[in-house]
CSV table of C-alpha atoms and ligand atoms in Angstrom, one decimal:
chain,number,residue,atom,x,y,z
A,765,MET,CA,53.9,-8.3,41.5
A,766,ARG,CA,51.7,-11.2,43.2
A,767,ILE,CA,48.9,-12.5,40.9
A,768,ILE,CA,45.9,-13.6,42.5
A,769,ASP,CA,44.2,-15.5,39.8
A,770,LEU,CA,40.3,-15.9,40.9
A,771,ARG,CA,39.4,-16.6,37.3
A,772,SER,CA,38.8,-20.4,37.9
A,773,ASP,CA,40.1,-23.5,39.9
A,774,THR,CA,41.2,-25.0,36.7
A,775,ILE,CA,44.3,-22.6,36.7
A,776,THR,CA,45.9,-24.6,39.7
A,777,HIS,CA,49.2,-26.2,39.0
A,778,PRO,CA,50.0,-29.9,40.1
A,779,THR,CA,51.5,-30.0,43.6
A,780,SER,CA,54.9,-31.5,44.4
A,781,SER,CA,53.7,-34.9,45.5
A,782,MET,CA,51.7,-35.1,42.1
A,783,ARG,CA,55.1,-34.5,40.2
A,784,THR,CA,56.8,-37.0,42.1
A,785,ALA,CA,54.1,-39.3,41.6
A,786,MET,CA,53.9,-38.6,37.9
A,787,ALA,CA,57.7,-39.0,37.4
A,788,LYS,CA,57.8,-42.5,39.2
A,789,ALA,CA,54.2,-43.9,37.8
A,790,GLU,CA,54.2,-47.4,36.5
A,791,VAL,CA,52.4,-47.3,33.1
A,792,GLY,CA,51.1,-49.6,30.1
A,793,ASP,CA,49.0,-49.4,27.2
A,794,ASP,CA,45.6,-48.2,28.5
A,795,VAL,CA,43.6,-48.9,25.6
A,796,PHE,CA,44.6,-52.6,26.0
A,797,GLY,CA,43.5,-52.2,29.8
A,798,GLU,CA,47.2,-52.6,30.9
A,799,ASP,CA,48.1,-49.4,32.4
A,800,PRO,CA,48.2,-50.2,36.2
A,801,THR,CA,48.0,-46.6,37.3
A,802,VAL,CA,44.9,-45.7,35.4
A,803,ASN,CA,43.3,-49.3,36.4
A,804,ARG,CA,44.2,-48.4,40.2
A,805,LEU,CA,42.7,-44.5,39.6
A,806,GLU,CA,39.5,-45.9,38.0
A,807,LYS,CA,38.9,-48.4,40.9
A,808,MET,CA,39.3,-45.7,43.2
A,809,ALA,CA,37.1,-43.3,41.6
A,810,ALA,CA,34.4,-46.0,41.3
A,811,GLU,CA,34.5,-46.7,45.1
A,812,ARG,CA,34.5,-42.9,45.8
A,813,MET,CA,31.4,-42.3,43.7
A,814,GLY,CA,29.5,-45.7,45.0
A,815,LYS,CA,29.4,-47.5,41.5
A,816,GLU,CA,30.8,-50.3,40.0
A,817,ALA,CA,33.3,-48.8,37.6
A,818,ALA,CA,35.0,-45.9,36.3
A,819,LEU,CA,36.6,-44.7,33.1
A,820,PHE,CA,39.3,-42.1,32.9
A,821,VAL,CA,38.8,-39.3,30.4
A,822,ALA,CA,40.7,-36.1,29.0
A,823,SER,CA,38.2,-33.5,30.5
A,824,GLY,CA,35.0,-32.7,32.2
A,825,THR,CA,33.6,-32.0,28.8
A,826,MET,CA,34.5,-35.3,27.4
A,827,ALA,CA,33.2,-37.0,30.6
A,828,ASN,CA,29.9,-35.5,29.7
A,829,ILE,CA,29.8,-36.1,26.1
A,830,VAL,CA,30.8,-39.8,26.8
A,831,SER,CA,27.9,-39.8,29.5
A,832,GLN,CA,25.4,-38.6,27.4
A,833,LEU,CA,26.2,-40.7,24.2
A,834,THR,CA,26.4,-43.8,26.3
A,835,HIS,CA,22.7,-43.1,27.6
A,836,CYS,CA,21.0,-41.6,24.5
A,837,PHE,CA,20.2,-42.9,20.8
A,838,ARG,CA,20.1,-40.3,18.1
A,839,GLY,CA,16.8,-38.5,18.4
A,840,ASP,CA,16.6,-38.8,22.0
A,841,GLU,CA,15.8,-36.0,24.3
A,842,MET,CA,17.8,-34.9,27.4
A,843,ILE,CA,16.3,-32.8,30.1
A,844,LEU,CA,19.1,-30.3,31.7
A,845,GLY,CA,18.9,-26.9,33.2
A,846,ASP,CA,19.1,-23.7,31.1
A,847,GLN,CA,21.7,-22.9,33.4
A,848,SER,CA,23.7,-25.9,32.8
A,849,HIS,CA,27.4,-26.3,31.8
A,850,ILE,CA,26.5,-28.9,29.2
A,851,PHE,CA,23.8,-26.4,27.8
A,852,CYS,CA,25.8,-23.2,27.9
A,853,TYR,CA,29.5,-24.1,27.7
A,854,GLU,CA,30.0,-27.5,25.7
A,855,GLN,CA,29.4,-26.4,22.1
A,856,GLY,CA,25.8,-28.0,22.1
A,857,GLY,CA,28.0,-31.3,21.4
A,858,SER,CA,25.1,-33.3,22.4
A,859,ALA,CA,23.2,-32.3,19.4
A,860,SER,CA,26.2,-32.0,17.1
A,861,LEU,CA,28.1,-35.4,18.1
A,862,GLY,CA,25.2,-37.2,19.1
A,863,GLY,CA,22.2,-36.2,17.7
A,864,ILE,CA,20.6,-35.6,21.3
A,865,HIS,CA,17.7,-33.0,21.7
A,866,PRO,CA,18.5,-30.6,24.6
A,867,ARG,CA,15.0,-29.9,26.4
A,868,THR,CA,15.9,-27.0,29.0
A,869,VAL,CA,14.4,-26.5,32.1
A,870,LYS,CA,14.6,-23.4,34.2
A,871,ASN,CA,17.3,-23.8,37.0
A,872,GLN,CA,16.1,-22.9,40.2
A,873,PRO,CA,18.6,-20.4,42.1
A,874,ASP,CA,19.9,-23.3,44.1
A,875,GLY,CA,20.9,-24.9,40.7
A,876,THR,CA,17.9,-27.7,41.0
A,877,LEU,CA,15.2,-28.3,38.5
A,878,SER,CA,11.9,-28.3,40.2
A,879,ILE,CA,10.7,-31.6,40.2
A,880,GLU,CA,7.0,-30.4,38.4
A,881,ASP,CA,9.1,-28.7,36.0
A,882,ILE,CA,10.9,-31.7,34.6
A,883,GLU,CA,7.8,-33.8,34.8
A,884,ALA,CA,5.9,-31.3,32.6
A,885,VAL,CA,8.6,-31.6,29.7
A,886,ILE,CA,8.8,-35.6,30.1
A,887,ARG,CA,7.3,-36.8,26.7
A,888,PRO,CA,4.5,-39.2,26.2
A,889,ASP,CA,5.0,-41.9,23.8
A,890,ASN,CA,3.8,-40.3,20.5
A,891,VAL,CA,5.1,-40.4,17.0
A,892,HIS,CA,5.6,-36.6,16.9
A,893,PHE,CA,7.8,-36.6,19.7
A,894,PRO,CA,11.6,-37.4,20.6
A,895,LYS,CA,12.0,-40.0,23.4
A,896,SER,CA,12.8,-38.6,26.9
A,897,ARG,CA,15.8,-40.6,27.8
A,898,LEU,CA,18.5,-38.5,30.5
A,899,ILE,CA,17.8,-36.1,33.1
A,900,VAL,CA,21.0,-34.0,34.0
A,901,VAL,CA,21.8,-32.6,37.2
A,902,GLU,CA,24.8,-30.3,37.9
A,903,ASN,CA,26.6,-30.7,41.4
A,904,THR,CA,28.0,-28.2,42.5
A,905,HIS,CA,26.2,-25.8,40.1
A,906,ASN,CA,28.7,-23.6,38.4
A,907,ARG,CA,26.2,-20.8,37.6
A,908,CYS,CA,23.7,-20.9,40.3
A,909,ASP,CA,26.5,-19.7,42.9
A,910,GLY,CA,28.4,-23.1,42.8
A,911,ASN,CA,25.7,-24.4,45.2
A,912,PRO,CA,25.8,-28.0,46.3
A,913,ILE,CA,23.1,-30.1,45.7
A,914,ASP,CA,21.8,-32.5,48.6
A,915,ALA,CA,20.8,-36.2,48.6
A,916,PRO,CA,17.1,-35.9,49.2
A,917,TYR,CA,16.6,-33.8,46.2
A,918,MET,CA,18.4,-36.5,44.2
A,919,ALA,CA,16.3,-39.0,46.0
A,920,ALA,CA,13.0,-37.1,44.5
A,921,VAL,CA,14.8,-36.9,41.0
A,922,ARG,CA,15.2,-40.7,41.0
A,923,ALA,CA,11.7,-41.6,42.1
A,924,LEU,CA,10.7,-39.5,39.0
A,925,ALA,CA,13.1,-40.9,36.6
A,926,ASP,CA,12.0,-44.4,37.8
A,927,ARG,CA,8.3,-43.6,37.2
A,928,HIS,CA,9.2,-42.8,33.5
A,929,GLY,CA,11.8,-44.9,33.1
A,930,LEU,CA,14.6,-42.5,32.6
A,931,LYS,CA,18.4,-42.4,33.4
A,932,ILE,CA,20.2,-39.8,35.3
A,933,HIS,CA,23.5,-38.3,34.8
A,934,VAL,CA,25.2,-36.0,37.4
A,935,ASP,CA,27.9,-33.5,36.0
A,936,GLY,CA,29.8,-33.7,39.4
A,937,ALA,CA,32.9,-31.8,38.0
A,938,ARG,CA,33.0,-30.2,41.6
A,939,ILE,CA,31.4,-33.1,43.4
A,940,PHE,CA,33.8,-33.1,46.1
A,941,ASN,CA,33.0,-29.6,46.6
A,942,ALA,CA,29.8,-30.4,47.3
A,943,ALA,CA,30.4,-33.2,49.5
A,944,VAL,CA,32.9,-31.1,51.6
A,945,ALA,CA,30.1,-28.3,51.8
A,946,LEU,CA,27.3,-30.6,52.7
A,947,GLU,CA,29.5,-32.7,55.0
A,948,LYS,CA,28.5,-36.0,53.3
A,949,LYS,CA,30.4,-38.5,51.3
A,950,PRO,CA,30.4,-38.1,47.5
A,951,GLN,CA,28.7,-41.3,47.1
A,952,ASP,CA,25.8,-40.1,49.5
A,953,LEU,CA,25.3,-37.6,46.6
A,954,THR,CA,25.4,-40.0,43.6
A,955,ALA,CA,23.7,-42.9,44.9
A,956,HIS,CA,20.8,-42.3,42.9
A,957,ALA,CA,22.3,-41.4,39.7
A,958,ASP,CA,22.9,-43.9,36.8
A,959,SER,CA,26.3,-42.0,36.2
A,960,VAL,CA,28.5,-39.2,37.3
A,961,SER,CA,31.4,-37.3,36.0
A,962,PHE,CA,33.8,-35.5,38.1
A,963,CYS,CA,37.2,-33.4,37.4
A,964,LEU,CA,40.5,-33.9,38.8
A,965,SER,CA,41.6,-30.7,37.0
A,966,LYS,CA,39.8,-28.2,38.9
A,967,GLY,CA,40.1,-27.8,42.9
A,968,LEU,CA,41.8,-31.0,42.8
A,969,ALA,CA,44.5,-29.6,41.2
A,970,SER,CA,45.8,-32.5,38.9
A,971,PRO,CA,46.8,-31.0,35.3
A,972,VAL,CA,44.2,-33.0,33.3
A,973,GLY,CA,41.5,-35.7,33.3
A,974,SER,CA,38.2,-36.5,34.8
A,975,LEU,CA,36.3,-39.6,35.6
A,976,VAL,CA,33.1,-41.2,34.5
A,977,CYS,CA,31.7,-43.8,36.8
A,978,GLY,CA,28.6,-46.1,36.5
A,979,SER,CA,27.8,-49.7,36.4
A,980,ASN,CA,30.0,-52.4,34.6
A,981,GLU,CA,27.8,-52.6,31.6
A,982,PHE,CA,27.6,-48.7,31.2
A,983,ILE,CA,31.3,-48.0,31.5
A,984,ALA,CA,32.2,-50.9,29.1
A,985,ARG,CA,29.9,-48.7,26.5
A,986,ALA,CA,31.4,-45.4,27.8
A,987,ARG,CA,34.9,-46.8,27.0
A,988,ARG,CA,33.8,-47.5,23.3
A,989,ASN,CA,32.2,-44.1,23.2
A,990,ARG,CA,35.6,-42.5,24.6
A,991,LYS,CA,37.7,-44.6,21.8
A,992,VAL,CA,35.5,-43.2,18.7
A,993,LEU,CA,36.0,-39.5,20.2
A,994,GLY,CA,39.7,-40.2,20.0
A,995,GLY,CA,40.1,-40.3,23.4
A,996,GLY,CA,41.8,-43.8,23.9
A,997,MET,CA,44.9,-42.6,25.6
A,998,ARG,CA,48.3,-45.1,26.0
A,999,GLN,CA,50.6,-44.3,28.8
A,1000,ALA,CA,48.2,-42.4,30.9
A,1001,GLY,CA,49.3,-43.8,34.0
A,1002,ILE,CA,51.6,-40.5,34.3
A,1003,LEU,CA,48.3,-38.5,34.4
A,1004,ALA,CA,46.1,-41.0,36.5
A,1005,ALA,CA,49.2,-41.0,39.0
A,1006,SER,CA,48.3,-37.4,39.6
A,1007,GLY,CA,44.7,-38.0,39.7
A,1008,ILE,CA,45.3,-40.4,42.6
A,1009,ILE,CA,47.0,-37.9,44.6
A,1010,SER,CA,44.0,-35.6,43.8
A,1011,ILE,CA,41.8,-37.9,45.5
A,1012,THR,CA,43.9,-38.9,48.4
A,1013,GLU,CA,45.4,-35.7,49.0
A,1014,MET,CA,43.2,-32.8,48.0
A,1015,THR,CA,39.7,-33.2,48.9
A,1016,ASP,CA,39.7,-32.6,52.5
A,1017,ARG,CA,41.5,-29.3,52.0
A,1018,LEU,CA,38.5,-28.0,49.8
A,1019,VAL,CA,37.0,-26.6,53.1
A,1020,GLU,CA,39.9,-24.0,53.2
A,1021,ASP,CA,38.9,-22.8,49.7
A,1022,HIS,CA,35.4,-22.6,51.0
A,1023,GLU,CA,36.0,-20.5,53.7
A,1024,ASN,CA,38.4,-18.2,51.6
A,1025,ALA,CA,35.1,-17.8,49.3
A,1026,HIS,CA,32.8,-17.0,52.1
A,1027,ARG,CA,35.5,-14.3,53.5
A,1028,LEU,CA,35.8,-13.0,50.0
A,1029,ALA,CA,32.0,-12.8,49.6
A,1030,GLU,CA,31.8,-11.1,53.1
A,1031,GLY,CA,34.4,-8.6,51.9
A,1032,LEU,CA,33.0,-7.7,48.5
A,1033,SER,CA,29.4,-6.8,50.6
A,1034,GLN,CA,31.3,-4.3,52.4
A,1035,ILE,CA,32.4,-2.6,49.1
A,1036,GLN,CA,30.3,0.4,48.0
A,1037,GLY,CA,29.1,-0.1,44.3
A,1038,ILE,CA,29.2,-3.9,44.7
A,1039,SER,CA,25.9,-5.8,45.1
A,1040,ILE,CA,26.3,-9.5,46.5
A,1041,ASP,CA,24.6,-11.5,49.2
A,1042,PRO,CA,27.4,-13.3,51.0
A,1043,GLY,CA,24.9,-15.9,52.3
A,1044,ARG,CA,24.6,-17.6,49.1
A,1045,PHE,CA,27.9,-18.8,48.5
A,1046,ARG,CA,28.8,-22.4,50.2
A,1047,THR,CA,31.6,-23.5,48.0
A,1048,ASN,CA,34.5,-21.9,46.2
A,1049,ILE,CA,32.4,-20.0,43.6
A,1050,VAL,CA,31.3,-16.3,44.2
A,1051,TYR,CA,29.7,-14.1,42.2
A,1052,PHE,CA,29.0,-10.5,42.6
A,1053,GLU,CA,27.6,-7.7,40.3
A,1054,ILE,CA,28.5,-3.9,39.9
A,1055,ALA,CA,25.9,-1.7,41.0
A,1056,ARG,CA,26.8,1.4,39.4
A,1057,LYS,CA,26.0,2.9,36.2
A,1058,GLY,CA,29.0,3.4,34.0
A,1059,LEU,CA,31.4,0.7,34.8
A,1060,THR,CA,31.2,-2.9,33.2
A,1061,PRO,CA,32.6,-6.0,34.4
A,1062,LEU,CA,34.9,-5.8,31.6
A,1063,GLU,CA,36.3,-2.4,32.6
A,1064,LEU,CA,36.5,-3.2,36.4
A,1065,ALA,CA,38.3,-6.6,35.5
A,1066,ARG,CA,41.0,-4.7,33.0
A,1067,GLN,CA,41.6,-2.4,36.1
A,1068,LEU,CA,42.0,-5.3,38.7
A,1069,GLU,CA,44.2,-7.0,36.2
A,1070,LYS,CA,46.7,-4.3,36.2
A,1071,GLU,CA,46.9,-4.9,40.0
A,1072,GLY,CA,47.4,-8.5,39.8
A,1073,VAL,CA,44.0,-9.7,40.4
A,1074,ARG,CA,42.2,-11.7,37.9
A,1075,VAL,CA,38.4,-12.4,37.7
A,1076,ILE,CA,35.9,-13.6,34.7
A,1077,PRO,CA,33.3,-10.9,33.6
A,1078,VAL,CA,30.4,-13.3,32.8
A,1079,GLY,CA,27.4,-11.1,32.0
A,1080,PRO,CA,26.3,-7.3,31.5
A,1081,ARG,CA,26.8,-6.8,35.3
A,1082,ARG,CA,28.4,-9.9,36.7
A,1083,ILE,CA,31.9,-11.0,37.7
A,1084,ARG,CA,32.9,-14.4,39.0
A,1085,ALA,CA,35.6,-15.1,41.5
A,1086,VAL,CA,36.8,-18.5,42.2
A,1087,THR,CA,39.0,-19.7,45.2
A,1088,HIS,CA,41.4,-22.6,45.0
A,1089,TYR,CA,44.8,-24.3,46.2
A,1090,HIS,CA,47.0,-21.4,45.1
A,1091,ILE,CA,44.6,-18.8,46.9
A,1092,THR,CA,45.4,-17.9,50.5
A,1093,LYS,CA,43.6,-16.0,53.0
A,1094,LYS,CA,46.2,-13.2,52.7
A,1095,ASP,CA,45.4,-13.3,49.2
A,1096,VAL,CA,41.6,-12.7,49.8
A,1097,ASP,CA,42.3,-9.8,51.9
A,1098,LEU,CA,44.9,-8.2,49.2
A,1099,ALA,CA,42.2,-8.8,46.5
A,1100,LEU,CA,39.6,-7.0,48.5
A,1101,VAL,CA,41.7,-4.1,49.5
A,1102,ILE,CA,42.6,-4.0,45.3
A,1103,VAL,CA,38.8,-4.0,44.3
A,1104,SER,CA,37.8,-1.4,46.9
A,1105,ARG,CA,40.4,1.2,45.7
A,1106,GLN,CA,39.2,0.4,42.2
A,1107,MET,CA,35.8,0.9,43.0
A,1108,ARG,CA,36.5,4.2,44.7
A,1109,ALA,CA,38.8,5.3,41.9
A,1110,SER,CA,35.7,4.7,39.4
A,1111,ALA,CA,33.1,6.4,41.5
B,1304,TLP,N1,34.2,-25.1,33.6
B,1304,TLP,C1,35.0,-24.0,33.6
B,1304,TLP,C2,34.9,-23.2,32.3
B,1304,TLP,O1,34.3,-24.0,31.2
B,1304,TLP,C3,33.2,-22.4,32.2
B,1304,TLP,C4,35.2,-23.2,34.6
B,1304,TLP,O2,36.2,-22.5,34.7
B,1304,TLP,O3,34.2,-23.3,35.6
B,1304,TLP,N2,31.2,-29.3,34.1
B,1304,TLP,C5,31.4,-28.1,35.1
B,1304,TLP,C6,30.3,-27.9,36.1
B,1304,TLP,C7,32.1,-27.2,34.8
B,1304,TLP,O4,32.2,-26.2,35.4
B,1304,TLP,C8,33.3,-27.3,33.7
B,1304,TLP,C9,34.2,-26.7,33.6
B,1304,TLP,C10,33.1,-28.3,33.0
B,1304,TLP,C11,31.9,-29.5,33.2
B,1304,TLP,C12,34.0,-28.9,31.8
B,1304,TLP,O5,35.3,-29.3,32.0
B,1304,TLP,P1,36.4,-29.0,31.4
B,1304,TLP,O6,36.9,-27.9,31.3
B,1304,TLP,O7,37.7,-30.1,31.9
B,1304,TLP,O8,36.1,-29.7,29.9
């Protein structure tokens, strides 16, 4: 049975050119700064994000916590969206590992935080309050329909941050999806940020790895924080070799994932009992709701699984489906036939 796995773009396997590059990678001890392939990846990542330097880390979560620890002191406050990945899915690491106080602001449906809302929660200098230090923007925004966030908004956040002496971190796990969707270069979207993290192991299909990018001084301090978290890697060039292929060969093709997601969303909108506004989805993440009493997302997901279609239930009515390198147009069409059949069967 063909498995159509729409749970996440994290399930992608490395391509054959990645496997070849990994096998042939030149390596050294990266804690000594001597792995030429890691050094090449870090240089390439920094260039792509328009920053001075970059740091290779194990995961998106590690990239985010390293960035937070590097921007904030214990007792500082970080302003972020109530739907952000850092707040929802990273175990509260900012508080447990960094002593950083998370101050959430409601995410707008497009994944942004309104400038007024951010400004309203910035703390005045007062002995009763934590110090506001950092604003986090997620791009694309996972829980807000995978929406890409454009440069003019980032410029507005920068202006606000500068007025109050705050730093900006972009959780750009899927920043290349945002760039492709907006027909911009990634550095156009990150120019106003002090730091940006992005993942190689999602739509870009590498098995492992993320990058933190920022100024030379920021990355030098981030390197210390990676080490204390146990993230100093040795012959990591084996992994970095794949990352280089991710950046050079896998970014332009993301447009196919976006087209397939759009096709999926359009198709779902034709199925009775499913509620979705297909115009909302601009990248590779699609959310739909079951508009029928008595059928839960968990039950539908179980039924679909029996027919080889995997999705993730994410709420009392909501399901997420993500397109990626292993999903073809034909897979989307077949998945739609299967969802339609299951919805009819459960009517
Ligand atoms: N997201 C995963 C799950 O954790 C939900 C997914 O399948 O989408 N930032 C963003 C915006 C993310 O979506 C993710 C992963 C991360 C950070 C964390 O990356 P990893 O999983 O590499 O730690």
